[in-house]
PDB file of C-alpha atoms in Angstrom:
ATOM      1  CA  UNK A   1       5.432  -9.789 -51.352  1.00  0.00           C
ATOM      2  CA  UNK A   2       5.117  -6.432 -52.999  1.00  0.00           C
ATOM      3  CA  UNK A   3       3.405  -3.557 -51.228  1.00  0.00           C
ATOM      4  CA  UNK A   4       0.565  -3.525 -53.761  1.00  0.00           C
ATOM      5  CA  UNK A   5      -0.166  -7.194 -53.040  1.00  0.00           C
ATOM      6  CA  UNK A   6      -0.322  -6.530 -49.304  1.00  0.00           C
ATOM      7  CA  UNK A   7      -2.646  -3.583 -49.880  1.00  0.00           C
ATOM      8  CA  UNK A   8      -5.032  -5.670 -52.009  1.00  0.00           C
ATOM      9  CA  UNK A   9      -4.997  -8.602 -49.577  1.00  0.00           C
ATOM     10  CA  UNK A  10      -5.394  -6.383 -46.507  1.00  0.00           C
ATOM     11  CA  UNK A  11      -8.228  -4.447 -48.124  1.00  0.00           C
ATOM     12  CA  UNK A  12     -10.025  -7.670 -49.073  1.00  0.00           C
ATOM     13  CA  UNK A  13      -9.658  -9.198 -45.616  1.00  0.00           C
ATOM     14  CA  UNK A  14     -10.757  -5.948 -43.979  1.00  0.00           C
ATOM     15  CA  UNK A  15     -13.791  -5.666 -46.246  1.00  0.00           C
ATOM     16  CA  UNK A  16     -14.875  -9.185 -45.289  1.00  0.00           C
ATOM     17  CA  UNK A  17     -14.325  -8.396 -41.608  1.00  0.00           C
ATOM     18  CA  UNK A  18     -16.456  -5.288 -41.935  1.00  0.00           C
ATOM     19  CA  UNK A  19     -19.234  -7.224 -43.685  1.00  0.00           C
ATOM     20  CA  UNK A  20     -19.231  -9.848 -40.931  1.00  0.00           C
ATOM     21  CA  UNK A  21     -18.735  -7.689 -37.818  1.00  0.00           C
ATOM     22  CA  UNK A  22     -19.877  -4.207 -38.964  1.00  0.00           C
ATOM     23  CA  UNK A  23     -16.922  -2.630 -37.175  1.00  0.00           C
ATOM     24  CA  UNK A  24     -14.847   0.132 -38.722  1.00  0.00           C
ATOM     25  CA  UNK A  25     -12.230  -0.195 -35.973  1.00  0.00           C
ATOM     26  CA  UNK A  26     -11.800  -3.913 -36.563  1.00  0.00           C
ATOM     27  CA  UNK A  27     -11.549  -3.510 -40.327  1.00  0.00           C
ATOM     28  CA  UNK A  28      -9.232  -0.499 -40.174  1.00  0.00           C
ATOM     29  CA  UNK A  29      -6.842  -2.040 -37.628  1.00  0.00           C
ATOM     30  CA  UNK A  30      -6.648  -5.232 -39.684  1.00  0.00           C
ATOM     31  CA  UNK A  31      -6.016  -3.255 -42.870  1.00  0.00           C
ATOM     32  CA  UNK A  32      -3.322  -1.037 -41.367  1.00  0.00           C
ATOM     33  CA  UNK A  33      -1.417  -3.767 -39.548  1.00  0.00           C
ATOM     34  CA  UNK A  34      -1.664  -6.055 -42.568  1.00  0.00           C
ATOM     35  CA  UNK A  35       0.398  -3.466 -44.427  1.00  0.00           C
ATOM     36  CA  UNK A  36       2.498  -1.745 -41.794  1.00  0.00           C
ATOM     37  CA  UNK A  37       4.010  -4.928 -40.366  1.00  0.00           C
ATOM     38  CA  UNK A  38       6.455  -4.387 -43.232  1.00  0.00           C
ATOM     39  CA  UNK A  39       7.945  -1.424 -41.392  1.00  0.00           C
ATOM     40  CA  UNK A  40      10.436  -3.873 -39.915  1.00  0.00           C
ATOM     41  CA  UNK A  41      12.114  -3.925 -43.347  1.00  0.00           C
ATOM     42  CA  UNK A  42      13.448  -0.476 -42.486  1.00  0.00           C
ATOM     43  CA  UNK A  43      15.681  -2.052 -39.829  1.00  0.00           C
ATOM     44  CA  UNK A  44      17.568  -3.985 -42.523  1.00  0.00           C
ATOM     45  CA  UNK A  45      17.797  -0.920 -44.731  1.00  0.00           C
ATOM     46  CA  UNK A  46      19.150   1.403 -42.044  1.00  0.00           C
ATOM     47  CA  UNK A  47      21.556  -1.230 -40.683  1.00  0.00           C
ATOM     48  CA  UNK A  48      23.126  -1.615 -44.148  1.00  0.00           C
ATOM     49  CA  UNK A  49      22.801   1.883 -45.632  1.00  0.00           C
ATOM     50  CA  UNK A  50      22.708   4.152 -42.595  1.00  0.00           C
ATOM     51  CA  UNK A  51      20.497   7.204 -42.599  1.00  0.00           C
ATOM     52  CA  UNK A  52      20.913   7.868 -46.338  1.00  0.00           C
ATOM     53  CA  UNK A  53      17.325   6.920 -47.114  1.00  0.00           C
ATOM     54  CA  UNK A  54      16.155   6.601 -50.712  1.00  0.00           C
ATOM     55  CA  UNK A  55      12.570   5.330 -51.006  1.00  0.00           C
ATOM     56  CA  UNK A  56      13.035   3.975 -54.542  1.00  0.00           C
ATOM     57  CA  UNK A  57      16.194   2.127 -53.514  1.00  0.00           C
ATOM     58  CA  UNK A  58      14.464   0.824 -50.387  1.00  0.00           C
ATOM     59  CA  UNK A  59      11.613  -0.816 -52.327  1.00  0.00           C
ATOM     60  CA  UNK A  60      13.979  -2.183 -54.975  1.00  0.00           C
ATOM     61  CA  UNK A  61      16.205  -3.821 -52.374  1.00  0.00           C
ATOM     62  CA  UNK A  62      13.397  -5.015 -50.090  1.00  0.00           C
ATOM     63  CA  UNK A  63      11.422  -6.652 -52.910  1.00  0.00           C
ATOM     64  CA  UNK A  64      14.487  -8.325 -54.447  1.00  0.00           C
ATOM     65  CA  UNK A  65      15.957  -9.804 -51.238  1.00  0.00           C
ATOM     66  CA  UNK A  66      18.886  -7.410 -51.612  1.00  0.00           C
ATOM     67  CA  UNK A  67      19.829  -7.055 -47.952  1.00  0.00           C
ATOM     68  CA  UNK A  68      22.869  -8.960 -46.713  1.00  0.00           C
ATOM     69  CA  UNK A  69      21.052  -9.818 -43.501  1.00  0.00           C
ATOM     70  CA  UNK A  70      17.382 -10.475 -42.871  1.00  0.00           C
ATOM     71  CA  UNK A  71      16.165  -9.812 -39.335  1.00  0.00           C
ATOM     72  CA  UNK A  72      12.451  -9.032 -39.856  1.00  0.00           C
ATOM     73  CA  UNK A  73      11.594  -9.443 -36.195  1.00  0.00           C
ATOM     74  CA  UNK A  74       7.850  -8.975 -36.723  1.00  0.00           C
ATOM     75  CA  UNK A  75       7.892 -11.492 -39.578  1.00  0.00           C
ATOM     76  CA  UNK A  76       8.322 -14.515 -37.355  1.00  0.00           C
ATOM     77  CA  UNK A  77       5.955 -17.212 -36.274  1.00  0.00           C
ATOM     78  CA  UNK A  78       7.472 -17.165 -32.780  1.00  0.00           C
ATOM     79  CA  UNK A  79       6.586 -13.494 -32.259  1.00  0.00           C
ATOM     80  CA  UNK A  80       3.157 -14.095 -33.820  1.00  0.00           C
ATOM     81  CA  UNK A  81       2.422 -16.982 -31.426  1.00  0.00           C
ATOM     82  CA  UNK A  82       3.503 -14.920 -28.422  1.00  0.00           C
ATOM     83  CA  UNK A  83       1.269 -12.087 -29.639  1.00  0.00           C
ATOM     84  CA  UNK A  84      -1.580 -14.574 -30.188  1.00  0.00           C
ATOM     85  CA  UNK A  85      -1.282 -15.818 -26.618  1.00  0.00           C
ATOM     86  CA  UNK A  86      -1.414 -12.240 -25.325  1.00  0.00           C
ATOM     87  CA  UNK A  87      -4.483 -11.516 -27.470  1.00  0.00           C
ATOM     88  CA  UNK A  88      -6.394 -14.550 -26.280  1.00  0.00           C
ATOM     89  CA  UNK A  89      -5.381 -14.206 -22.614  1.00  0.00           C
ATOM     90  CA  UNK A  90      -6.357 -10.542 -22.496  1.00  0.00           C
ATOM     91  CA  UNK A  91      -9.801  -9.166 -23.016  1.00  0.00           C
ATOM     92  CA  UNK A  92      -9.886  -8.843 -26.775  1.00  0.00           C
ATOM     93  CA  UNK A  93     -11.179  -5.605 -28.201  1.00  0.00           C
ATOM     94  CA  UNK A  94     -11.929  -4.776 -31.821  1.00  0.00           C
ATOM     95  CA  UNK A  95      -8.588  -3.094 -32.485  1.00  0.00           C
ATOM     96  CA  UNK A  96      -6.501  -5.897 -30.992  1.00  0.00           C
ATOM     97  CA  UNK A  97      -8.521  -8.519 -32.836  1.00  0.00           C
ATOM     98  CA  UNK A  98      -8.062  -6.569 -36.087  1.00  0.00           C
ATOM     99  CA  UNK A  99      -4.313  -6.378 -35.537  1.00  0.00           C
ATOM    100  CA  UNK A 100      -4.283 -10.132 -34.897  1.00  0.00           C
ATOM    101  CA  UNK A 101      -6.159 -10.864 -38.147  1.00  0.00           C
ATOM    102  CA  UNK A 102      -4.002  -8.471 -40.189  1.00  0.00           C
ATOM    103  CA  UNK A 103      -0.842  -9.977 -38.714  1.00  0.00           C
ATOM    104  CA  UNK A 104      -1.980 -13.557 -39.396  1.00  0.00           C
ATOM    105  CA  UNK A 105      -2.931 -12.932 -43.015  1.00  0.00           C
ATOM    106  CA  UNK A 106       0.255 -11.001 -43.681  1.00  0.00           C
ATOM    107  CA  UNK A 107       2.439 -13.843 -42.404  1.00  0.00           C
ATOM    108  CA  UNK A 108       0.451 -16.538 -44.186  1.00  0.00           C
ATOM    109  CA  UNK A 109       0.618 -14.769 -47.540  1.00  0.00           C
ATOM    110  CA  UNK A 110       4.311 -13.956 -47.065  1.00  0.00           C
ATOM    111  CA  UNK A 111       5.109 -17.557 -46.126  1.00  0.00           C
ATOM    112  CA  UNK A 112       3.528 -18.917 -49.297  1.00  0.00           C
ATOM    113  CA  UNK A 113       3.936 -15.936 -51.631  1.00  0.00           C
ATOM    114  CA  UNK A 114       7.641 -15.238 -51.194  1.00  0.00           C
ATOM    115  CA  UNK A 115      10.779 -17.190 -52.009  1.00  0.00           C
ATOM    116  CA  UNK A 116      10.733 -18.737 -48.567  1.00  0.00           C
ATOM    117  CA  UNK A 117      12.021 -22.031 -47.338  1.00  0.00           C
ATOM    118  CA  UNK A 118       9.774 -23.853 -44.864  1.00  0.00           C
ATOM    119  CA  UNK A 119      11.514 -22.205 -41.893  1.00  0.00           C
ATOM    120  CA  UNK A 120      12.262 -18.770 -43.381  1.00  0.00           C
ATOM    121  CA  UNK A 121       9.677 -17.150 -41.124  1.00  0.00           C
ATOM    122  CA  UNK A 122      11.164 -18.616 -37.964  1.00  0.00           C
ATOM    123  CA  UNK A 123      13.244 -16.143 -35.994  1.00  0.00           C
ATOM    124  CA  UNK A 124      15.190 -19.004 -34.424  1.00  0.00           C
ATOM    125  CA  UNK A 125      16.003 -20.416 -37.870  1.00  0.00           C
ATOM    126  CA  UNK A 126      17.175 -17.017 -39.121  1.00  0.00           C
ATOM    127  CA  UNK A 127      19.273 -16.579 -35.989  1.00  0.00           C
ATOM    128  CA  UNK A 128      20.894 -20.013 -36.525  1.00  0.00           C
ATOM    129  CA  UNK A 129      21.675 -18.959 -40.121  1.00  0.00           C
ATOM    130  CA  UNK A 130      23.298 -15.769 -38.736  1.00  0.00           C
ATOM    131  CA  UNK A 131      20.482 -13.797 -40.392  1.00  0.00           C
ATOM    132  CA  UNK A 132      22.295 -14.179 -43.740  1.00  0.00           C
ATOM    133  CA  UNK A 133      19.785 -13.528 -46.507  1.00  0.00           C
ATOM    134  CA  UNK A 134      21.400 -16.001 -48.909  1.00  0.00           C
ATOM    135  CA  UNK A 135      20.892 -18.835 -46.389  1.00  0.00           C
ATOM    136  CA  UNK A 136      17.331 -17.927 -45.438  1.00  0.00           C
ATOM    137  CA  UNK A 137      15.553 -17.501 -48.789  1.00  0.00           C
ATOM    138  CA  UNK A 138      15.408 -19.509 -52.015  1.00  0.00           C
ATOM    139  CA  UNK A 139      17.403 -16.989 -54.062  1.00  0.00           C
ATOM    140  CA  UNK A 140      20.380 -17.081 -56.391  1.00  0.00           C
TER     141      UNK A 140
END
């Protein structure tokens, strides 16, 4: 999904969280993580283009599935479920709960809002496809 979509979704979810729980920390952590989970896209960019960073090129490539390989370690249901277990086993605080909510909504909207196959957001599936973008997404 595009950055603007994630901002709108994260803001909306965070606003609802604030209205329900009256917690700035909960709302802010959900908002920030709902957007900044996408920082793992930088791994693909730097692995293909090195340190020659161009922000315009980065967004063009990231939004058009232009990387040869797709790792997106944070964008995986396996990592999310491990994180979920940690959240629910530990004593949950507002920030951790906000991160959990932001993470969940980000993955759900990516799963259904992108050109994904049913298993595109599985790290194991991507690994079995050698992380090759053309085999992971419904493109081309």
